[in-house]
mmCIF file of C-alpha atoms in Angstrom:
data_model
loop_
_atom_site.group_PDB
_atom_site.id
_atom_site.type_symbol
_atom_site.label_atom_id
_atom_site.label_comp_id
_atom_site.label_asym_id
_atom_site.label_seq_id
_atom_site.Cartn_x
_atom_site.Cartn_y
_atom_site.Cartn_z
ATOM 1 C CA UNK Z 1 8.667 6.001 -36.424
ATOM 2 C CA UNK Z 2 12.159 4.382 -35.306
ATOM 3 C CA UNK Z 3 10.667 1.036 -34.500
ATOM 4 C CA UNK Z 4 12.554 -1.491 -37.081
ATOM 5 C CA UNK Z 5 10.623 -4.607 -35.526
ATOM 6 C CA UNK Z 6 13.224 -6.142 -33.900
ATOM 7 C CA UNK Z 7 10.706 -7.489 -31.173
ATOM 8 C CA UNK Z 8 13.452 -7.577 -28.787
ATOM 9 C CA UNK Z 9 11.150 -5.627 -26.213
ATOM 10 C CA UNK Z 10 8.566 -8.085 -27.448
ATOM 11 C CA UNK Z 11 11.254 -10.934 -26.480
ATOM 12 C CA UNK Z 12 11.795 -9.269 -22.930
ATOM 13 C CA UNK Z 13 8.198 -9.310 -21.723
ATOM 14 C CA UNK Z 14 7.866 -12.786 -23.023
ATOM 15 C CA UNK Z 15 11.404 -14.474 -22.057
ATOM 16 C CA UNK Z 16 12.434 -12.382 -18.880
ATOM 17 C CA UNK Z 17 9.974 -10.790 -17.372
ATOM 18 C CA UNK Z 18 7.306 -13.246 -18.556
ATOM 19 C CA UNK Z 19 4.517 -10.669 -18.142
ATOM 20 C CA UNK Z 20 3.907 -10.990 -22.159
ATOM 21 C CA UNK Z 21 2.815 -7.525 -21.976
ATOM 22 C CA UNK Z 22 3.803 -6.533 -25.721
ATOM 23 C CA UNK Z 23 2.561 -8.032 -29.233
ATOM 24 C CA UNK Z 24 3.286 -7.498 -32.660
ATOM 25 C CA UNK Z 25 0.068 -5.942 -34.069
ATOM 26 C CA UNK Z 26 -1.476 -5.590 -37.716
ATOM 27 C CA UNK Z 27 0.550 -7.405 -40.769
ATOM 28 C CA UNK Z 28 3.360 -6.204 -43.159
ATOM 29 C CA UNK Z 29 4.344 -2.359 -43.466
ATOM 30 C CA UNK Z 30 1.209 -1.559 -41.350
ATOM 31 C CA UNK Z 31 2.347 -3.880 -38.622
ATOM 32 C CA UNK Z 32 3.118 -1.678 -35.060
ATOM 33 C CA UNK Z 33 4.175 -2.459 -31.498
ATOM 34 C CA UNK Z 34 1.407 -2.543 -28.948
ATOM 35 C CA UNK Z 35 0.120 -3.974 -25.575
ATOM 36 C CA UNK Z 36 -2.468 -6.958 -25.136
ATOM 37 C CA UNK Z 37 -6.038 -4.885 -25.213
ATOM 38 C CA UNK Z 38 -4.633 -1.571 -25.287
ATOM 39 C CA UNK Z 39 -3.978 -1.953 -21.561
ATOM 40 C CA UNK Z 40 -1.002 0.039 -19.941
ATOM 41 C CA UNK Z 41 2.701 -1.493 -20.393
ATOM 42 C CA UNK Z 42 3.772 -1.586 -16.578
ATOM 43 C CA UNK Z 43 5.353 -4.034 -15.388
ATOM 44 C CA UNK Z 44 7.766 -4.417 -12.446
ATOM 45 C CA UNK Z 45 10.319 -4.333 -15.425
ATOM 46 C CA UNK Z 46 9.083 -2.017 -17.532
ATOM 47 C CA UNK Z 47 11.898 0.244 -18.489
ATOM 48 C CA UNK Z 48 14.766 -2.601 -18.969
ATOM 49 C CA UNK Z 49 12.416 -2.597 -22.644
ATOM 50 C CA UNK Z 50 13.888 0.706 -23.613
ATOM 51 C CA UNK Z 51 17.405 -0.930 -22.251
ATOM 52 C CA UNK Z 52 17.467 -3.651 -25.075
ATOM 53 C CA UNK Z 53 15.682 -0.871 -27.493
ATOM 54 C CA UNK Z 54 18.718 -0.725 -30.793
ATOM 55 C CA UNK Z 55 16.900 2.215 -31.744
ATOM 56 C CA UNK Z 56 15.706 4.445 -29.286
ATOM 57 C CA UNK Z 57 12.018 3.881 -29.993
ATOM 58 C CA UNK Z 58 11.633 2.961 -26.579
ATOM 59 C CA UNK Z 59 12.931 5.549 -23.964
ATOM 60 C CA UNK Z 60 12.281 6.198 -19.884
ATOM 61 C CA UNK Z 61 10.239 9.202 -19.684
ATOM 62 C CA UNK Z 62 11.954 10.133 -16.409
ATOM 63 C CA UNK Z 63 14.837 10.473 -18.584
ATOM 64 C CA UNK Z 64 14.098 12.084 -21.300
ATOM 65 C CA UNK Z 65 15.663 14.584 -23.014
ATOM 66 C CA UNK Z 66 17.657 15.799 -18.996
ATOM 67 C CA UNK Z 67 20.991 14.879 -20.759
ATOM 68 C CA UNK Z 68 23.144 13.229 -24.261
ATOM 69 C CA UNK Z 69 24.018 9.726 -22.854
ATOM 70 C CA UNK Z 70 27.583 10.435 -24.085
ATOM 71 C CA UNK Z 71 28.149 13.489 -21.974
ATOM 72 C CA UNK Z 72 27.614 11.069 -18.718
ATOM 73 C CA UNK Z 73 30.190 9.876 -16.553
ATOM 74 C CA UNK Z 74 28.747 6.466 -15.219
ATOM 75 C CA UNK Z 75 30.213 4.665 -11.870
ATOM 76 C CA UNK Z 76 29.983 1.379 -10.850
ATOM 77 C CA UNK Z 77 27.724 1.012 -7.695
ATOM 78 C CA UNK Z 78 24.436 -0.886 -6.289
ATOM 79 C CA UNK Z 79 20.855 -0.461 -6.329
ATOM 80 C CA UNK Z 80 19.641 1.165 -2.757
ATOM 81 C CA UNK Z 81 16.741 -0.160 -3.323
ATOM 82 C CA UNK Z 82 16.348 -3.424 -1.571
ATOM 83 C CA UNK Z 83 18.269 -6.917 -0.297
ATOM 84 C CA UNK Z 84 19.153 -8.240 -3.729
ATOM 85 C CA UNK Z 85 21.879 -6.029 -4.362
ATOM 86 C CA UNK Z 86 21.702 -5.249 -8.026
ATOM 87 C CA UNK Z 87 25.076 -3.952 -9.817
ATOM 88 C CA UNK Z 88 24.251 -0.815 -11.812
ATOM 89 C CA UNK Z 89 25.958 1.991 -13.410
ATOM 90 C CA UNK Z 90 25.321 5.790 -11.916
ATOM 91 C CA UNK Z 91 25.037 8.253 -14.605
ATOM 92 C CA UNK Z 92 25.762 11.502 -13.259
ATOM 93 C CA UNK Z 93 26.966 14.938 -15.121
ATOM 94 C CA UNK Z 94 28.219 18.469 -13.218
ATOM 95 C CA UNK Z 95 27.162 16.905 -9.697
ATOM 96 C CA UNK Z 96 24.159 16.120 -10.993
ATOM 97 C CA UNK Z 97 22.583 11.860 -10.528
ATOM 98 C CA UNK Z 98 20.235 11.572 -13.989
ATOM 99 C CA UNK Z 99 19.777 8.204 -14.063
ATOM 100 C CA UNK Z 100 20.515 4.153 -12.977
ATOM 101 C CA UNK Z 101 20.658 1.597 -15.320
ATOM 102 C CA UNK Z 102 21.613 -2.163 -14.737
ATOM 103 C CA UNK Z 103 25.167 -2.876 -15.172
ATOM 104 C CA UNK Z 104 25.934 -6.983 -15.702
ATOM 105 C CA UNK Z 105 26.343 -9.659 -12.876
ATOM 106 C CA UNK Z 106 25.481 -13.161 -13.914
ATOM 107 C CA UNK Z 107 25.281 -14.255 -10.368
ATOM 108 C CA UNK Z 108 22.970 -11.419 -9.090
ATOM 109 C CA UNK Z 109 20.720 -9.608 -11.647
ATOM 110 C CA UNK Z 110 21.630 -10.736 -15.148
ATOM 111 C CA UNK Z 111 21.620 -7.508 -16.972
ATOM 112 C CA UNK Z 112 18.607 -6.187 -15.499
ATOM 113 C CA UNK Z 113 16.702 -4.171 -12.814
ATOM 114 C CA UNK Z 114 12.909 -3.544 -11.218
ATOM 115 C CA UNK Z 115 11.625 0.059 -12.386
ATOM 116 C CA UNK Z 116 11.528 0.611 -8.352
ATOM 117 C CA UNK Z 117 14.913 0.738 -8.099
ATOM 118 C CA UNK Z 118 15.919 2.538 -11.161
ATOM 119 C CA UNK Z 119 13.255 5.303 -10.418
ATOM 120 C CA UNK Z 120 15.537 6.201 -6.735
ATOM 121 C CA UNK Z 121 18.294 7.871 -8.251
ATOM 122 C CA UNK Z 122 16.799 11.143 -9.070
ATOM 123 C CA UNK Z 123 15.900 11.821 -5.316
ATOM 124 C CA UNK Z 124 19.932 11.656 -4.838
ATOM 125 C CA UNK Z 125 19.513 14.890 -5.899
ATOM 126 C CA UNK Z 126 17.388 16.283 -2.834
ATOM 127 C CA UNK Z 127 18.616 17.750 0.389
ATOM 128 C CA UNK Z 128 17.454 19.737 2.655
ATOM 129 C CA UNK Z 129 19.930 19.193 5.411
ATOM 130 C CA UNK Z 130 23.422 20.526 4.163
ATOM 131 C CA UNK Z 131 25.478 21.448 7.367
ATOM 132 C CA UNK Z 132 25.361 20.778 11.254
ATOM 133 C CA UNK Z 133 22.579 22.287 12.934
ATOM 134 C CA UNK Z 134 21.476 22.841 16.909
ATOM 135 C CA UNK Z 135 17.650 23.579 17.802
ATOM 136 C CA UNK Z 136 17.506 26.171 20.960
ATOM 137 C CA UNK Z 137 13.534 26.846 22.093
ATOM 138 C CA UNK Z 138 11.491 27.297 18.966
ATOM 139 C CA UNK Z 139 14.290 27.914 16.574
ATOM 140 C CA UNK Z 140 17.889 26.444 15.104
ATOM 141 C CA UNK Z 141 21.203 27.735 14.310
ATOM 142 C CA UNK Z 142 24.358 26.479 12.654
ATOM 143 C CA UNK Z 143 26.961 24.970 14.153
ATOM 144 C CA UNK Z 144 30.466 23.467 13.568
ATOM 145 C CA UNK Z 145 30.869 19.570 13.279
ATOM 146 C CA UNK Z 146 33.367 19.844 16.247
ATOM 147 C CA UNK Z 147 30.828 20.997 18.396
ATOM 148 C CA UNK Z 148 27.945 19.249 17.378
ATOM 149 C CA UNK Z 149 30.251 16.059 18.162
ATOM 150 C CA UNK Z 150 31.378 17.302 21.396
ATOM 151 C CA UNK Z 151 27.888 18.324 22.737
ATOM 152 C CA UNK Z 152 26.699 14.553 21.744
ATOM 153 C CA UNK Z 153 29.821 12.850 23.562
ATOM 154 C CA UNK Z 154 29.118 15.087 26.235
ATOM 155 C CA UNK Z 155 25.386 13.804 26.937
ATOM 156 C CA UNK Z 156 27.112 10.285 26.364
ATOM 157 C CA UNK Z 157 29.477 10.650 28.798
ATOM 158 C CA UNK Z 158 26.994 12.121 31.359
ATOM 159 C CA UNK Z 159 24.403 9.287 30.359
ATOM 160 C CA UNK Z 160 23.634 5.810 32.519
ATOM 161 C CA UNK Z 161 21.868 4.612 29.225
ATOM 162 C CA UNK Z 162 22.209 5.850 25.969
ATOM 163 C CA UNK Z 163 19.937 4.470 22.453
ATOM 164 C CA UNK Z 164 21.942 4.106 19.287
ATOM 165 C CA UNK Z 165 19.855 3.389 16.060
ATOM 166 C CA UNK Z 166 21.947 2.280 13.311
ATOM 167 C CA UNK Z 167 20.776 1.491 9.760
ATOM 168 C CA UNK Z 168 20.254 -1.434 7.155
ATOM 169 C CA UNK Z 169 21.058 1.178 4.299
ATOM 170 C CA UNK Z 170 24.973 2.181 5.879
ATOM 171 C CA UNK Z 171 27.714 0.179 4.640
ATOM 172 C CA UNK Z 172 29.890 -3.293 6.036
ATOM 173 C CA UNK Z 173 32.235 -0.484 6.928
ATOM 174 C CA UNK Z 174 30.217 2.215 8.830
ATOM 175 C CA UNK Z 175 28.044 -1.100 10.760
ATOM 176 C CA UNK Z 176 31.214 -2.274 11.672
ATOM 177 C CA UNK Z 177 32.355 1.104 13.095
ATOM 178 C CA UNK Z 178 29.216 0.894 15.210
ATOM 179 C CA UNK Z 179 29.914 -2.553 16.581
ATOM 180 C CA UNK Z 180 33.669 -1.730 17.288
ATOM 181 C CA UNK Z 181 33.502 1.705 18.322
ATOM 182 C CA UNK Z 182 29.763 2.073 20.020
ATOM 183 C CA UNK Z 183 29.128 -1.334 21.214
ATOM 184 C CA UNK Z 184 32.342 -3.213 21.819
ATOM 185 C CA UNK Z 185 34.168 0.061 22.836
ATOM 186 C CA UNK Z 186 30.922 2.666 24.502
ATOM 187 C CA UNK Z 187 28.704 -0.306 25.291
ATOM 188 C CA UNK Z 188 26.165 1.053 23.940
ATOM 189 C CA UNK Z 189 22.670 -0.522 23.138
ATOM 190 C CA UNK Z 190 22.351 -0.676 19.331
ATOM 191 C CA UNK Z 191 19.558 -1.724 17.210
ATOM 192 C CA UNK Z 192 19.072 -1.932 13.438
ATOM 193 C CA UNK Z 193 15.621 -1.554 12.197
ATOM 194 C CA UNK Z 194 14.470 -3.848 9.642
ATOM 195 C CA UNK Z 195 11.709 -2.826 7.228
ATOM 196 C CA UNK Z 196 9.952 -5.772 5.239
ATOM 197 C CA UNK Z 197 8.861 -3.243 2.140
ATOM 198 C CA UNK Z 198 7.305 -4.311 -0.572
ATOM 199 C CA UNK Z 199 8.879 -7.492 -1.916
ATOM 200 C CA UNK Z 200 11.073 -6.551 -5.196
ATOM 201 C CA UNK Z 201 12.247 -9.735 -7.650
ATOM 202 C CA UNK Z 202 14.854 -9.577 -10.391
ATOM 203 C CA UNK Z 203 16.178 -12.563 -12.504
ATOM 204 C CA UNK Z 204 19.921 -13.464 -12.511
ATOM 205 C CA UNK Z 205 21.943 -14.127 -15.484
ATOM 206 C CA UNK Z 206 20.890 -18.243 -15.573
ATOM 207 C CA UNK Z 207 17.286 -17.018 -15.460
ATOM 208 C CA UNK Z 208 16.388 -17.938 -11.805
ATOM 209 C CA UNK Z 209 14.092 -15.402 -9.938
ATOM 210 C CA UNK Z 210 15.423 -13.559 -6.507
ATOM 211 C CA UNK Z 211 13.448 -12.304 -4.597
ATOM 212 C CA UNK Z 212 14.008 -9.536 -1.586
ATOM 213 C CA UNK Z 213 14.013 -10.414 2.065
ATOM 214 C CA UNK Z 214 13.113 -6.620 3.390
ATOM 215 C CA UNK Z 215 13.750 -3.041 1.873
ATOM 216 C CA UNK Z 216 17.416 -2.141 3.019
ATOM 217 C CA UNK Z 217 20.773 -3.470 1.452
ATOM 218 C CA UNK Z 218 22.367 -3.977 3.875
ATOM 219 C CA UNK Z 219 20.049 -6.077 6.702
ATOM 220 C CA UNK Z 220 22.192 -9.150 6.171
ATOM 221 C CA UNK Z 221 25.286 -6.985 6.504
ATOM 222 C CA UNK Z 222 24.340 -6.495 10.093
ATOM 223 C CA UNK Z 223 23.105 -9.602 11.174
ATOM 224 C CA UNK Z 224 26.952 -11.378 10.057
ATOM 225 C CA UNK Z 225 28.542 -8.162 12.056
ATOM 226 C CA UNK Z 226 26.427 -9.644 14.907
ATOM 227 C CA UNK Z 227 23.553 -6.161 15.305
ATOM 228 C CA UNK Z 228 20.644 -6.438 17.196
ATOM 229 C CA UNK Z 229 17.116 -5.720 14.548
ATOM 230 C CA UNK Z 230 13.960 -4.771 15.122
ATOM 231 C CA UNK Z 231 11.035 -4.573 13.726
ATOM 232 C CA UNK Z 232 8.536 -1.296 13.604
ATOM 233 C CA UNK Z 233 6.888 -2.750 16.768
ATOM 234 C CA UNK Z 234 10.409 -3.269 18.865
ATOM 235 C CA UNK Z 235 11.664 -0.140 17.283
ATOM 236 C CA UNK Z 236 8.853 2.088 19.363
ATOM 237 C CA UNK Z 237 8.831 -0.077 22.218
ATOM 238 C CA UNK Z 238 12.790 0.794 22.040
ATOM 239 C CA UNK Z 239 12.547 4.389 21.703
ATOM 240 C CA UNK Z 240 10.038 4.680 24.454
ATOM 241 C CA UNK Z 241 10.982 2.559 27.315
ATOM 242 C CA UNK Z 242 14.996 3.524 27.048
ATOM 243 C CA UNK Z 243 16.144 6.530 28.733
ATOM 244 C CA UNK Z 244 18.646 8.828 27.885
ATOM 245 C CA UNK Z 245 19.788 10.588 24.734
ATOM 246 C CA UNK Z 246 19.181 9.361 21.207
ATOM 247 C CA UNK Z 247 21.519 8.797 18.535
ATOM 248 C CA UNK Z 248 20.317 7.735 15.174
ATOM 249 C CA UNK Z 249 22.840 6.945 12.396
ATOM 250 C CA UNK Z 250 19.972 7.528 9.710
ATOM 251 C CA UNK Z 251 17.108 9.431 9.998
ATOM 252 C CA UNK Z 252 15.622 7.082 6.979
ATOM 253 C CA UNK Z 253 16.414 4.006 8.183
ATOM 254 C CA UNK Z 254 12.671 3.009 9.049
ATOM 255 C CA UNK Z 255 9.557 4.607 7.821
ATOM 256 C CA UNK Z 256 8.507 4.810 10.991
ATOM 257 C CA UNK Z 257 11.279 6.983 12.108
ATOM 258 C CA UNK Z 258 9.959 9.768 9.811
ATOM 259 C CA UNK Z 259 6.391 9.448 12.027
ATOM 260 C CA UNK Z 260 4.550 11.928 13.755
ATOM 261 C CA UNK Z 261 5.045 8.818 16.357
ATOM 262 C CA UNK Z 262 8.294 8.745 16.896
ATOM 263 C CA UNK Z 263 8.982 12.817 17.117
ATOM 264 C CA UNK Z 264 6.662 12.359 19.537
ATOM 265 C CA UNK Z 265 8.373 9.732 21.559
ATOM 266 C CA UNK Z 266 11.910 11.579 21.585
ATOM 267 C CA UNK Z 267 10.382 15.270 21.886
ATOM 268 C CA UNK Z 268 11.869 15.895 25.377
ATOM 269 C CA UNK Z 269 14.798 14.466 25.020
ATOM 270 C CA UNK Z 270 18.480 15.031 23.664
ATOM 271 C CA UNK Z 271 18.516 13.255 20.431
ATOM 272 C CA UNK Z 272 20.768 13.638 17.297
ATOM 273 C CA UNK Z 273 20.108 12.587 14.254
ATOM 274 C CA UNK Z 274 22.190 12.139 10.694
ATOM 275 C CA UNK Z 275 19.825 13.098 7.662
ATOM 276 C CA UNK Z 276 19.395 13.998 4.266
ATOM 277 C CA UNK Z 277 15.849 15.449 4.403
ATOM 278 C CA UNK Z 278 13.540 17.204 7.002
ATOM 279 C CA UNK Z 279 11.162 14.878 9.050
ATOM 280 C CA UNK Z 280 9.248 15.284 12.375
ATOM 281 C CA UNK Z 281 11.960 13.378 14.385
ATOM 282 C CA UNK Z 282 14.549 15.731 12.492
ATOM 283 C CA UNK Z 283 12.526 18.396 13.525
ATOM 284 C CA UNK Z 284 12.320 17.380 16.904
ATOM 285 C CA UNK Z 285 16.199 16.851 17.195
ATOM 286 C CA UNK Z 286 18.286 18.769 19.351
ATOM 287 C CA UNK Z 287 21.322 17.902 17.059
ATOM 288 C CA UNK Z 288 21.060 17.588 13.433
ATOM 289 C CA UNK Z 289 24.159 16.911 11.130
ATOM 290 C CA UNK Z 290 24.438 16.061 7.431
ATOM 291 C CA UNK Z 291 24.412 12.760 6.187
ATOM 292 C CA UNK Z 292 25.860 11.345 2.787
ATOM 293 C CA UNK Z 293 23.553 10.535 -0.412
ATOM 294 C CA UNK Z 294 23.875 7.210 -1.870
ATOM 295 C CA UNK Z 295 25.816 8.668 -5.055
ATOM 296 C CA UNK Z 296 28.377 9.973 -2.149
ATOM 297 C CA UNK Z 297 28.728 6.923 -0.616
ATOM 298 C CA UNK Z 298 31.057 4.061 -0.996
ATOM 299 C CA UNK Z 299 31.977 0.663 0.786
ATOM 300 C CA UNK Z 300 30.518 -2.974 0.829
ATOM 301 C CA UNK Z 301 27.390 -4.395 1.220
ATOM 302 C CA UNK Z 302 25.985 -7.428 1.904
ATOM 303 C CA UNK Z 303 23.075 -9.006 -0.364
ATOM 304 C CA UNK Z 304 20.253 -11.269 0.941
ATOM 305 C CA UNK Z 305 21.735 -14.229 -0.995
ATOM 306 C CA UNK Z 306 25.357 -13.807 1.129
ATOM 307 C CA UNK Z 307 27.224 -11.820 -1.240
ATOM 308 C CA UNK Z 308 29.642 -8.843 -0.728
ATOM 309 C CA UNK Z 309 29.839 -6.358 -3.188
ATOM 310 C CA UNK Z 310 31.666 -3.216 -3.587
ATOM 311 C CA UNK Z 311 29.372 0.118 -4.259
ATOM 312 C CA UNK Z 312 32.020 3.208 -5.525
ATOM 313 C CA UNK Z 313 30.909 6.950 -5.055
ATOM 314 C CA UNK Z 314 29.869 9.027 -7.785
ATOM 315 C CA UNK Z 315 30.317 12.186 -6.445
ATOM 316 C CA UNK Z 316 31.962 13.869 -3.510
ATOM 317 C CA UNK Z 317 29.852 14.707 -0.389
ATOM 318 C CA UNK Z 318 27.449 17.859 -0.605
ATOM 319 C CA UNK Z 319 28.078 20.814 1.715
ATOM 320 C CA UNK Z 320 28.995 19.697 4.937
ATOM 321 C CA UNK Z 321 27.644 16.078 4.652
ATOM 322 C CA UNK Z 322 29.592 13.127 6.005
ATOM 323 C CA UNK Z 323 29.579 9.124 5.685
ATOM 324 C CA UNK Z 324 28.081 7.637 9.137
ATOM 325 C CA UNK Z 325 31.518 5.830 10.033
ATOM 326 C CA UNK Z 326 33.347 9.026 10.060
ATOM 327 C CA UNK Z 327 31.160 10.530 12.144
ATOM 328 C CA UNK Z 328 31.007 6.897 14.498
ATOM 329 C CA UNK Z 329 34.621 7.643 14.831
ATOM 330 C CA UNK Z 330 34.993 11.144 15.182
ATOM 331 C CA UNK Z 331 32.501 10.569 17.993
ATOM 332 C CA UNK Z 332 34.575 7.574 19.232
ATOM 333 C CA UNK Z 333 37.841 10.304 19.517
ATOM 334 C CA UNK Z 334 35.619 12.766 21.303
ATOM 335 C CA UNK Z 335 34.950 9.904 23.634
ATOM 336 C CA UNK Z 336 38.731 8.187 24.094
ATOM 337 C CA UNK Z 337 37.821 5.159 22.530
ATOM 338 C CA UNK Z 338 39.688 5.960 19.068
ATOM 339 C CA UNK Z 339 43.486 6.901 18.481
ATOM 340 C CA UNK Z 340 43.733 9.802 15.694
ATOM 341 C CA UNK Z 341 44.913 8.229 12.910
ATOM 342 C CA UNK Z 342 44.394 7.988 9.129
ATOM 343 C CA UNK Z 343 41.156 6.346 8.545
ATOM 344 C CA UNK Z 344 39.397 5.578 5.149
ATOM 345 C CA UNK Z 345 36.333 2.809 3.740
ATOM 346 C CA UNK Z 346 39.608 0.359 1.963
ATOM 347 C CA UNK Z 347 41.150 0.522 5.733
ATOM 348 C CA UNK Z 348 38.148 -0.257 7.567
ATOM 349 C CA UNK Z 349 37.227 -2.687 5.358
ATOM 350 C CA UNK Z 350 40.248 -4.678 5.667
ATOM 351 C CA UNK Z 351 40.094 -4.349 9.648
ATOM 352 C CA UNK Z 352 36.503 -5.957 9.061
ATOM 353 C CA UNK Z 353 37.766 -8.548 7.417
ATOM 354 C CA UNK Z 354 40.440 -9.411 9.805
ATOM 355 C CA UNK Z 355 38.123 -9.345 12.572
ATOM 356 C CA UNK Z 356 34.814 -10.511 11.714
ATOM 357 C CA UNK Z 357 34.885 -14.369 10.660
ATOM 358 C CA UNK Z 358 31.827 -13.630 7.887
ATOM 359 C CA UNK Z 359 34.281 -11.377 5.988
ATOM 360 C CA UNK Z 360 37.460 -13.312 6.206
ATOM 361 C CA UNK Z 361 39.691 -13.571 3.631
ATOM 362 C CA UNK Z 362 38.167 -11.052 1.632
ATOM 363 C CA UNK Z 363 39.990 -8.037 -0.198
ATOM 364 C CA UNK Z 364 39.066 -4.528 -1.443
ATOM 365 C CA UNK Z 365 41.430 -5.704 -4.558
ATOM 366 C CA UNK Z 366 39.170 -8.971 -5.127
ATOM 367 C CA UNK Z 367 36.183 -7.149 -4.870
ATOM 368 C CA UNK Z 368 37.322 -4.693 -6.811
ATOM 369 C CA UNK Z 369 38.189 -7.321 -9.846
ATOM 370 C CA UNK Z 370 34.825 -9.926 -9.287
ATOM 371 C CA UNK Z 371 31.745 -9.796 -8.984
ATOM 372 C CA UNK Z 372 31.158 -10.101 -5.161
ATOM 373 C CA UNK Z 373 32.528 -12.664 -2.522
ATOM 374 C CA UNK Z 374 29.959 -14.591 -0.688
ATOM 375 C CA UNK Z 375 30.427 -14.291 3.212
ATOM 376 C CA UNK Z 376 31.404 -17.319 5.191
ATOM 377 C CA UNK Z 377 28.189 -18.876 7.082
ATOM 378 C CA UNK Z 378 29.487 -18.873 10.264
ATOM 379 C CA UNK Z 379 28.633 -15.731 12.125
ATOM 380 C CA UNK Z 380 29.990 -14.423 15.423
ATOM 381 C CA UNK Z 381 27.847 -12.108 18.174
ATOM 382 C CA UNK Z 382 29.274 -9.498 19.254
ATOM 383 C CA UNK Z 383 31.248 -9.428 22.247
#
């Protein structure tokens, strides 16, 4: 009964998402909104229709009636959810992530996102891995993040070979702190994994369709920092012909990581692992420590189309948890290869920059004041 007949969701389905999923039905004061044959209104887009809603007649059911949009505090960030790099806004209240919604950038996403994407932000609110942990026979206990580091530079040290799998879903800033600190300084044998996913499209602002190149968003971010990928095939083949311990920088960072498969592979070896949530491999870990959420997180990423844009955190890190590049370069003290110094995301960022001949020229204050800075084509391996 708060439908004025605007048709403006009407106008989305028809002009935007071009689905033409919704039709004005019956004639006069009788007249109602309503789908073609009565069939389900789901489109990729679906929600952005409560978005241009005036009246609230239209509302996200995974939303609902959680929390007064007024009472949120909203930050700037990205969508997690694949290579385009949408800009939204993070509504969060008390700790608590209730909600994304699209936040404007012509050049990317319009004013607009895919339902996929704005469904991920209430799973920042699960953890089940909150501080530093050390499996002994069939059991685990806590430990200190000074002694899970030192026990994993240990097995480095002691190591021939040692795996490192990074992740498409860390930022510029923590990839880079792999390639400086692992591979440059360690040389270490890194790999990203690259998932394809299911391919996600959103239109910009001038009404052209993007379309995703894989399901992380940050792939391109590592191939212009000069990372080695792999697919789920390489990824095993990886895992099972190295030798020595295993670090992975994300737990998530392929669904195949989260396989019976790969616990398997790893399950009588030293591996430690950075997570969120509990998975066989986690399980099978002889190290596990804390990793960030996305609302936690902040630094730059870098879209499929070439663009780098800045993603703020909405809220400070849970329990224990740390970002991946401070715990790249707390292990890179534990092994010599760091100094101690002051160290934050702006800091790295502008080392990046100074370094890597995809990011030059760029600055944290630019970012900060546009809407992304496309990366220079040329790209440099790494050394």
């Amino acid at each position: 009964n708060r439908c004025i007949h605007c048709t403006r969701c009407i106008r989305f389905t028809t002009e935007i998402s071009e689905t033409a999923d919704l039709t004005m039905k019956s004639r006069g004061n009788h007249s109602y909104i309503d789908t073609f044959d009565g069939r389900p209104f789901e489109n990729p887009w679906s929600a952005c229709a409560a978005d241009v809603c005036p009246v609230g007649a239209l509302t996200v059911r995974e939303f609902r009636f959680r929390a007064r949009v007024w009472h949120l505090e909203e930050t700037k960030t990205l969508c997690p959810g694949c290579s385009i790099g949408c800009n939204v806004f993070l509504g969060h209240l008390d700790g608590v992530v209730h909600r994304f919604v699209p936040r404007e950038n012509a050049e990317v996403n319009g004013w607009w996102m895919c339902d996929y994407g704005r469904f991920l932000a209430e799973g920042l609110n699960d953890r089940s891995i909150e501080v530093p942990l050390e499996r002994f026979g069939d059991g685990e206990r806590r430990i200190s993040w000074d002694t899970a580091l030192a026990e994993i530079a240990r097995w480095l040290r002691e190591a021939r070979q040692a795996l490192v799998i990074a992740s498409a879903n860390l930022s510029n800033e923590a990839l880079f702190a792999v390639r400086r600190n692992l591979v440059e300084g360690a040389r270490m044998d890194v790999i990203v994994p690259i998932s394809r996913g299911e391919t996600r499209r959103i239109k910009n602002g001038r009404g052209d369709w993007f379309s995703s190149i894989d399901a992380h968003p940050n792939s391109a971010g590592a191939h212009h920092l000069g990372l080695a990928t792999a697919d789920a095939a390489n990824l095993e083949t990886y895992l099972r012909d190295g030798t020595g311990p295993v670090l992975v920088l994300d737990a998530h960072a392929h669904p195949w990581l989260a396989s019976d498969g790969a616990a398997a592979i790893v399950a009588d070896r030293q591996i430690a692992v950075l997570a969120r949530h509990r998975t066989p491999l986690v399980d099978a870990a002889s190290i596990v420590m804390p990793l960030t959420s996305w609302a936690e997180t902040d630094g730059t990423f870098t879209s499929s189309t070439g663009r780098v844009q800045l993603a703020h955190n909405a809220l400070p890190p849970a329990g224990q948890a740390r970002r991946a590049w401070e715990v790249v370069y707390r292990l890179a003290l534990e092994l010599g290869i760091e100094e101690e110094r002051a160290l934050t995301t702006r800091i790295l960022f502008a080392e990046m920059a100074a370094e890597v001949a995809a990011f030059s020229g760029m600055t944290w204050g630019r970012l900060m004041a546009e809407p992304g800075m496309l990366v220079h084509e040329e790209v440099h391996g790494v050394g």
